[in-house]
mmCIF file of N, CA and C in Angstrom:
data_model
loop_
_atom_site.group_PDB
_atom_site.id
_atom_site.type_symbol
_atom_site.label_atom_id
_atom_site.label_comp_id
_atom_site.label_asym_id
_atom_site.label_seq_id
_atom_site.Cartn_x
_atom_site.Cartn_y
_atom_site.Cartn_z
ATOM 1 N N LYS A 1 -13.279 103.072 193.241
ATOM 2 C CA LYS A 1 -11.962 102.602 193.590
ATOM 3 C C LYS A 1 -10.892 103.469 192.934
ATOM 4 N N ALA A 2 -9.794 103.627 193.650
ATOM 5 C CA ALA A 2 -8.700 104.429 193.112
ATOM 6 C C ALA A 2 -8.076 103.776 191.883
ATOM 7 N N SER A 3 -8.219 102.463 191.766
ATOM 8 C CA SER A 3 -7.631 101.761 190.627
ATOM 9 C C SER A 3 -8.531 101.760 189.392
ATOM 10 N N SER A 4 -9.751 102.267 189.527
ATOM 11 C CA SER A 4 -10.653 102.343 188.378
ATOM 12 C C SER A 4 -10.201 103.463 187.447
ATOM 13 N N PRO A 5 -10.669 103.472 186.194
ATOM 14 C CA PRO A 5 -10.315 104.585 185.298
ATOM 15 C C PRO A 5 -10.699 105.940 185.889
ATOM 16 N N GLU A 6 -11.866 106.012 186.528
ATOM 17 C CA GLU A 6 -12.298 107.283 187.137
ATOM 18 C C GLU A 6 -11.403 107.657 188.315
ATOM 19 N N GLY A 7 -11.043 106.648 189.107
ATOM 20 C CA GLY A 7 -10.167 106.900 190.247
ATOM 21 C C GLY A 7 -8.799 107.390 189.804
ATOM 22 N N LYS A 8 -8.256 106.754 188.778
ATOM 23 C CA LYS A 8 -6.954 107.175 188.248
ATOM 24 C C LYS A 8 -7.017 108.596 187.687
ATOM 25 N N GLN A 9 -8.112 108.911 187.005
ATOM 26 C CA GLN A 9 -8.277 110.257 186.454
ATOM 27 C C GLN A 9 -8.357 111.281 187.590
ATOM 28 N N TYR A 10 -9.089 110.937 188.640
ATOM 29 C CA TYR A 10 -9.208 111.824 189.795
ATOM 30 C C TYR A 10 -7.831 112.060 190.431
ATOM 31 N N LEU A 11 -7.073 110.990 190.632
ATOM 32 C CA LEU A 11 -5.758 111.123 191.259
ATOM 33 C C LEU A 11 -4.805 111.940 190.396
ATOM 34 N N ARG A 12 -4.872 111.784 189.076
ATOM 35 C CA ARG A 12 -4.038 112.613 188.192
ATOM 36 C C ARG A 12 -4.435 114.082 188.298
ATOM 37 N N GLY A 13 -5.730 114.344 188.324
ATOM 38 C CA GLY A 13 -6.200 115.724 188.464
ATOM 39 C C GLY A 13 -5.791 116.333 189.792
ATOM 40 N N MET A 14 -5.884 115.526 190.853
ATOM 41 C CA MET A 14 -5.490 115.998 192.174
ATOM 42 C C MET A 14 -3.993 116.308 192.205
ATOM 43 N N ALA A 15 -3.179 115.471 191.573
ATOM 44 C CA ALA A 15 -1.735 115.713 191.521
ATOM 45 C C ALA A 15 -1.431 117.000 190.761
ATOM 46 N N ALA A 16 -2.137 117.233 189.661
ATOM 47 C CA ALA A 16 -1.941 118.463 188.895
ATOM 48 C C ALA A 16 -2.334 119.675 189.729
ATOM 49 N N ALA A 17 -3.433 119.577 190.460
ATOM 50 C CA ALA A 17 -3.872 120.687 191.312
ATOM 51 C C ALA A 17 -2.871 120.949 192.431
ATOM 52 N N ALA A 18 -2.312 119.886 193.010
ATOM 53 C CA ALA A 18 -1.316 120.048 194.073
ATOM 54 C C ALA A 18 -0.064 120.734 193.531
ATOM 55 N N ASN A 19 0.352 120.366 192.319
ATOM 56 C CA ASN A 19 1.513 121.010 191.703
ATOM 57 C C ASN A 19 1.236 122.488 191.449
ATOM 58 N N PHE A 20 0.052 122.790 190.935
ATOM 59 C CA PHE A 20 -0.334 124.185 190.693
ATOM 60 C C PHE A 20 -0.311 124.975 191.994
ATOM 61 N N ALA A 21 -0.872 124.398 193.052
ATOM 62 C CA ALA A 21 -0.938 125.089 194.343
ATOM 63 C C ALA A 21 0.460 125.346 194.898
ATOM 64 N N PHE A 22 1.359 124.364 194.756
ATOM 65 C CA PHE A 22 2.731 124.545 195.238
ATOM 66 C C PHE A 22 3.408 125.709 194.516
ATOM 67 N N VAL A 23 3.283 125.734 193.200
ATOM 68 C CA VAL A 23 3.888 126.822 192.423
ATOM 69 C C VAL A 23 3.260 128.153 192.816
ATOM 70 N N ASN A 24 1.953 128.176 193.006
ATOM 71 C CA ASN A 24 1.265 129.407 193.385
ATOM 72 C C ASN A 24 1.778 129.921 194.732
ATOM 73 N N ARG A 25 1.914 129.034 195.723
ATOM 74 C CA ARG A 25 2.424 129.455 197.035
ATOM 75 C C ARG A 25 3.859 129.967 196.917
ATOM 76 N N THR A 26 4.649 129.332 196.064
ATOM 77 C CA THR A 26 6.036 129.747 195.872
ATOM 78 C C THR A 26 6.102 131.146 195.263
ATOM 79 N N ILE A 27 5.256 131.405 194.278
ATOM 80 C CA ILE A 27 5.221 132.720 193.633
ATOM 81 C C ILE A 27 4.740 133.789 194.605
ATOM 82 N N ILE A 28 3.731 133.469 195.400
ATOM 83 C CA ILE A 28 3.236 134.432 196.394
ATOM 84 C C ILE A 28 4.336 134.758 197.396
ATOM 85 N N ALA A 29 5.038 133.740 197.891
ATOM 86 C CA ALA A 29 6.121 133.978 198.853
ATOM 87 C C ALA A 29 7.209 134.854 198.238
ATOM 88 N N HIS A 30 7.559 134.582 196.988
ATOM 89 C CA HIS A 30 8.569 135.391 196.308
ATOM 90 C C HIS A 30 8.095 136.842 196.193
ATOM 91 N N SER A 31 6.834 137.032 195.824
ATOM 92 C CA SER A 31 6.292 138.393 195.677
ATOM 93 C C SER A 31 6.309 139.142 197.009
ATOM 94 N N VAL A 32 5.955 138.463 198.078
ATOM 95 C CA VAL A 32 5.983 139.097 199.403
ATOM 96 C C VAL A 32 7.407 139.500 199.762
ATOM 97 N N ARG A 33 8.366 138.619 199.492
ATOM 98 C CA ARG A 33 9.771 138.958 199.768
ATOM 99 C C ARG A 33 10.213 140.188 198.981
ATOM 100 N N GLU A 34 9.776 140.275 197.727
ATOM 101 C CA GLU A 34 10.155 141.430 196.901
ATOM 102 C C GLU A 34 9.560 142.725 197.448
ATOM 103 N N VAL A 35 8.345 142.670 197.976
ATOM 104 C CA VAL A 35 7.738 143.857 198.583
ATOM 105 C C VAL A 35 8.564 144.281 199.798
ATOM 106 N N PHE A 36 8.967 143.319 200.605
ATOM 107 C CA PHE A 36 9.797 143.630 201.772
ATOM 108 C C PHE A 36 11.145 144.190 201.348
ATOM 109 N N ARG A 37 11.722 143.649 200.267
ATOM 110 C CA ARG A 37 13.002 144.160 199.762
ATOM 111 C C ARG A 37 12.871 145.644 199.410
ATOM 112 N N LYS A 38 11.802 145.993 198.705
ATOM 113 C CA LYS A 38 11.607 147.389 198.284
ATOM 114 C C LYS A 38 11.266 148.290 199.461
ATOM 115 N N ALA A 39 10.468 147.795 200.406
ATOM 116 C CA ALA A 39 10.040 148.628 201.531
ATOM 117 C C ALA A 39 11.167 148.878 202.525
ATOM 118 N N PHE A 40 11.996 147.866 202.785
ATOM 119 C CA PHE A 40 13.017 147.968 203.819
ATOM 120 C C PHE A 40 14.446 148.079 203.273
ATOM 121 N N LEU A 41 14.573 147.979 201.937
ATOM 122 C CA LEU A 41 15.891 148.050 201.296
ATOM 123 C C LEU A 41 16.880 147.054 201.921
ATOM 124 N N ARG A 42 16.378 145.877 202.209
ATOM 125 C CA ARG A 42 17.178 144.804 202.803
ATOM 126 C C ARG A 42 16.901 143.521 202.035
ATOM 127 N N ASP A 43 17.862 142.608 202.047
ATOM 128 C CA ASP A 43 17.673 141.316 201.402
ATOM 129 C C ASP A 43 16.738 140.461 202.272
ATOM 130 N N PRO A 44 15.596 140.046 201.712
ATOM 131 C CA PRO A 44 14.625 139.323 202.538
ATOM 132 C C PRO A 44 15.121 137.975 203.049
ATOM 133 N N LYS A 45 15.963 137.312 202.296
ATOM 134 C CA LYS A 45 16.447 136.002 202.748
ATOM 135 C C LYS A 45 17.640 136.158 203.687
ATOM 136 N N GLU A 46 18.604 136.964 203.299
ATOM 137 C CA GLU A 46 19.826 137.097 204.096
ATOM 138 C C GLU A 46 19.621 137.965 205.339
ATOM 139 N N ASP A 47 19.037 139.149 205.141
ATOM 140 C CA ASP A 47 18.919 140.106 206.243
ATOM 141 C C ASP A 47 17.664 139.900 207.089
ATOM 142 N N LEU A 48 16.577 139.548 206.452
ATOM 143 C CA LEU A 48 15.297 139.446 207.171
ATOM 144 C C LEU A 48 14.906 138.005 207.494
ATOM 145 N N ARG A 49 15.665 137.055 206.985
ATOM 146 C CA ARG A 49 15.448 135.625 207.233
ATOM 147 C C ARG A 49 14.019 135.173 206.884
ATOM 148 N N MET A 50 13.559 135.624 205.731
ATOM 149 C CA MET A 50 12.208 135.284 205.271
ATOM 150 C C MET A 50 12.256 133.996 204.441
ATOM 151 N N ASP A 51 12.554 132.904 205.106
ATOM 152 C CA ASP A 51 12.630 131.608 204.447
ATOM 153 C C ASP A 51 11.326 130.848 204.642
ATOM 154 N N THR A 52 11.023 129.983 203.702
ATOM 155 C CA THR A 52 9.892 129.085 203.879
ATOM 156 C C THR A 52 10.310 128.037 204.893
ATOM 157 N N VAL A 53 9.553 127.928 205.969
ATOM 158 C CA VAL A 53 9.885 126.986 207.027
ATOM 159 C C VAL A 53 9.301 125.623 206.712
ATOM 160 N N TYR A 54 8.059 125.605 206.250
ATOM 161 C CA TYR A 54 7.385 124.336 206.007
ATOM 162 C C TYR A 54 6.308 124.572 204.968
ATOM 163 N N ASP A 55 6.246 123.718 203.992
ATOM 164 C CA ASP A 55 5.222 123.827 202.949
ATOM 165 C C ASP A 55 4.599 122.458 202.767
ATOM 166 N N VAL A 56 3.300 122.382 202.951
ATOM 167 C CA VAL A 56 2.620 121.091 202.859
ATOM 168 C C VAL A 56 1.280 121.281 202.157
ATOM 169 N N SER A 57 0.951 120.327 201.325
ATOM 170 C CA SER A 57 -0.365 120.337 200.698
ATOM 171 C C SER A 57 -1.413 120.027 201.752
ATOM 172 N N HIS A 58 -2.479 120.778 201.745
ATOM 173 C CA HIS A 58 -3.527 120.579 202.747
ATOM 174 C C HIS A 58 -4.841 120.114 202.114
ATOM 175 N N ASN A 59 -4.797 119.714 200.868
ATOM 176 C CA ASN A 59 -6.015 119.281 200.195
ATOM 177 C C ASN A 59 -5.654 118.178 199.205
ATOM 178 N N ILE A 60 -5.241 117.040 199.739
ATOM 179 C CA ILE A 60 -4.742 115.975 198.886
ATOM 180 C C ILE A 60 -5.066 114.626 199.522
ATOM 181 N N ALA A 61 -5.273 113.635 198.697
ATOM 182 C CA ALA A 61 -5.520 112.277 199.193
ATOM 183 C C ALA A 61 -4.210 111.507 199.236
ATOM 184 N N LYS A 62 -4.044 110.715 200.273
ATOM 185 C CA LYS A 62 -2.835 109.902 200.410
ATOM 186 C C LYS A 62 -3.222 108.499 200.853
ATOM 187 N N GLN A 63 -2.413 107.545 200.451
ATOM 188 C CA GLN A 63 -2.655 106.181 200.907
ATOM 189 C C GLN A 63 -2.074 106.024 202.307
ATOM 190 N N GLU A 64 -2.905 105.513 203.212
ATOM 191 C CA GLU A 64 -2.517 105.305 204.602
ATOM 192 C C GLU A 64 -3.032 103.944 205.053
ATOM 193 N N ASP A 65 -2.412 103.402 206.063
ATOM 194 C CA ASP A 65 -2.893 102.147 206.643
ATOM 195 C C ASP A 65 -3.803 102.460 207.826
ATOM 196 N N HIS A 66 -4.974 101.841 207.834
ATOM 197 C CA HIS A 66 -5.956 102.029 208.907
ATOM 198 C C HIS A 66 -6.612 100.706 209.245
ATOM 199 N N VAL A 67 -7.113 100.628 210.461
ATOM 200 C CA VAL A 67 -7.821 99.426 210.899
ATOM 201 C C VAL A 67 -9.224 99.444 210.314
ATOM 202 N N ASP A 68 -9.584 98.357 209.646
ATOM 203 C CA ASP A 68 -10.936 98.192 209.101
ATOM 204 C C ASP A 68 -11.846 97.773 210.257
ATOM 205 N N PRO A 69 -12.826 98.608 210.609
ATOM 206 C CA PRO A 69 -13.689 98.266 211.743
ATOM 207 C C PRO A 69 -14.512 96.989 211.516
ATOM 208 N N ALA A 70 -14.674 96.596 210.263
ATOM 209 C CA ALA A 70 -15.469 95.407 209.975
ATOM 210 C C ALA A 70 -14.767 94.121 210.411
ATOM 211 N N ASP A 71 -13.425 94.100 210.277
ATOM 212 C CA ASP A 71 -12.719 92.862 210.621
ATOM 213 C C ASP A 71 -11.498 93.078 211.516
ATOM 214 N N GLY A 72 -11.203 94.321 211.870
ATOM 215 C CA GLY A 72 -10.094 94.611 212.768
ATOM 216 C C GLY A 72 -8.719 94.514 212.144
ATOM 217 N N LYS A 73 -8.646 94.301 210.830
ATOM 218 C CA LYS A 73 -7.355 94.170 210.152
ATOM 219 C C LYS A 73 -6.888 95.519 209.620
ATOM 220 N N VAL A 74 -5.562 95.689 209.624
ATOM 221 C CA VAL A 74 -4.980 96.915 209.058
ATOM 222 C C VAL A 74 -4.959 96.772 207.544
ATOM 223 N N LYS A 75 -5.504 97.783 206.865
ATOM 224 C CA LYS A 75 -5.600 97.752 205.408
ATOM 225 C C LYS A 75 -5.234 99.123 204.839
ATOM 226 N N PRO A 76 -4.761 99.143 203.596
ATOM 227 C CA PRO A 76 -4.498 100.442 202.969
ATOM 228 C C PRO A 76 -5.817 101.145 202.640
ATOM 229 N N ALA A 77 -5.817 102.458 202.839
ATOM 230 C CA ALA A 77 -7.013 103.249 202.536
ATOM 231 C C ALA A 77 -6.572 104.560 201.900
ATOM 232 N N LEU A 78 -7.339 105.052 200.958
ATOM 233 C CA LEU A 78 -7.078 106.351 200.359
ATOM 234 C C LEU A 78 -7.854 107.380 201.186
ATOM 235 N N VAL A 79 -7.123 108.257 201.871
ATOM 236 C CA VAL A 79 -7.739 109.212 202.790
ATOM 237 C C VAL A 79 -7.584 110.614 202.228
ATOM 238 N N HIS A 80 -8.714 111.331 202.151
ATOM 239 C CA HIS A 80 -8.701 112.713 201.672
ATOM 240 C C HIS A 80 -9.089 113.615 202.828
ATOM 241 N N ARG A 81 -8.096 114.328 203.349
ATOM 242 C CA ARG A 81 -8.338 115.277 204.436
ATOM 243 C C ARG A 81 -8.533 116.650 203.807
ATOM 244 N N LYS A 82 -9.731 116.962 203.491
ATOM 245 C CA LYS A 82 -10.053 118.211 202.808
ATOM 246 C C LYS A 82 -9.718 119.399 203.700
ATOM 247 N N GLY A 83 -8.691 120.143 203.304
ATOM 248 C CA GLY A 83 -8.314 121.343 204.040
ATOM 249 C C GLY A 83 -7.541 121.075 205.320
ATOM 250 N N ALA A 84 -7.010 119.872 205.486
ATOM 251 C CA ALA A 84 -6.272 119.547 206.706
ATOM 252 C C ALA A 84 -5.091 118.654 206.357
ATOM 253 N N THR A 85 -4.157 118.551 207.267
ATOM 254 C CA THR A 85 -3.018 117.661 207.088
ATOM 255 C C THR A 85 -2.998 116.652 208.225
ATOM 256 N N ARG A 86 -2.392 115.517 207.965
ATOM 257 C CA ARG A 86 -2.290 114.484 208.978
ATOM 258 C C ARG A 86 -1.261 114.896 210.026
ATOM 259 N N SER A 87 -1.543 114.588 211.267
ATOM 260 C CA SER A 87 -0.574 114.873 212.329
ATOM 261 C C SER A 87 -0.120 113.564 212.959
ATOM 262 N N PHE A 88 1.093 113.588 213.475
ATOM 263 C CA PHE A 88 1.690 112.419 214.108
ATOM 264 C C PHE A 88 2.214 112.812 215.480
ATOM 265 N N PRO A 89 2.284 111.862 216.404
ATOM 266 C CA PRO A 89 2.882 112.166 217.710
ATOM 267 C C PRO A 89 4.396 112.283 217.579
ATOM 268 N N PRO A 90 5.056 112.915 218.547
ATOM 269 C CA PRO A 90 6.517 113.023 218.506
ATOM 270 C C PRO A 90 7.169 111.646 218.381
ATOM 271 N N GLY A 91 8.205 111.578 217.548
ATOM 272 C CA GLY A 91 8.957 110.347 217.390
ATOM 273 C C GLY A 91 8.334 109.335 216.443
ATOM 274 N N HIS A 92 7.234 109.670 215.804
ATOM 275 C CA HIS A 92 6.579 108.745 214.878
ATOM 276 C C HIS A 92 7.501 108.459 213.690
ATOM 277 N N GLU A 93 7.469 107.220 213.203
ATOM 278 C CA GLU A 93 8.373 106.812 212.109
ATOM 279 C C GLU A 93 8.169 107.603 210.829
ATOM 280 N N ALA A 94 6.989 108.195 210.634
ATOM 281 C CA ALA A 94 6.719 108.957 209.410
ATOM 282 C C ALA A 94 7.328 110.366 209.459
ATOM 283 N N LEU A 95 7.789 110.792 210.630
ATOM 284 C CA LEU A 95 8.358 112.130 210.773
ATOM 285 C C LEU A 95 9.861 112.101 210.495
ATOM 286 N N PRO A 96 10.365 113.131 209.824
ATOM 287 C CA PRO A 96 11.816 113.193 209.598
ATOM 288 C C PRO A 96 12.531 113.531 210.904
ATOM 289 N N GLU A 97 13.760 113.093 211.011
ATOM 290 C CA GLU A 97 14.570 113.451 212.171
ATOM 291 C C GLU A 97 15.079 114.865 211.973
ATOM 292 N N VAL A 98 15.090 115.624 213.050
ATOM 293 C CA VAL A 98 15.520 117.030 212.980
ATOM 294 C C VAL A 98 16.923 117.158 213.497
#
């Protein structure tokens, strides 16, 4: 269970790993921009528009509501999509308005 001492330890470790991965992706993006700056003698953000469009963790567990097949009731579940992200249909309440 996620509420057990082991579950809590796992979730803390996963959060630390997600933070590390975010910083790592940010540093890599910055390094790539700097290479472009030196190669093209242009500002990567202003002139080349090398902005991060979307950054999402793809290896993290999240609490979601799902139907329990045993009784048909919607219940919270901790879902770990290893190497994938959840997708939603257009207009879903979980999506930000653009």
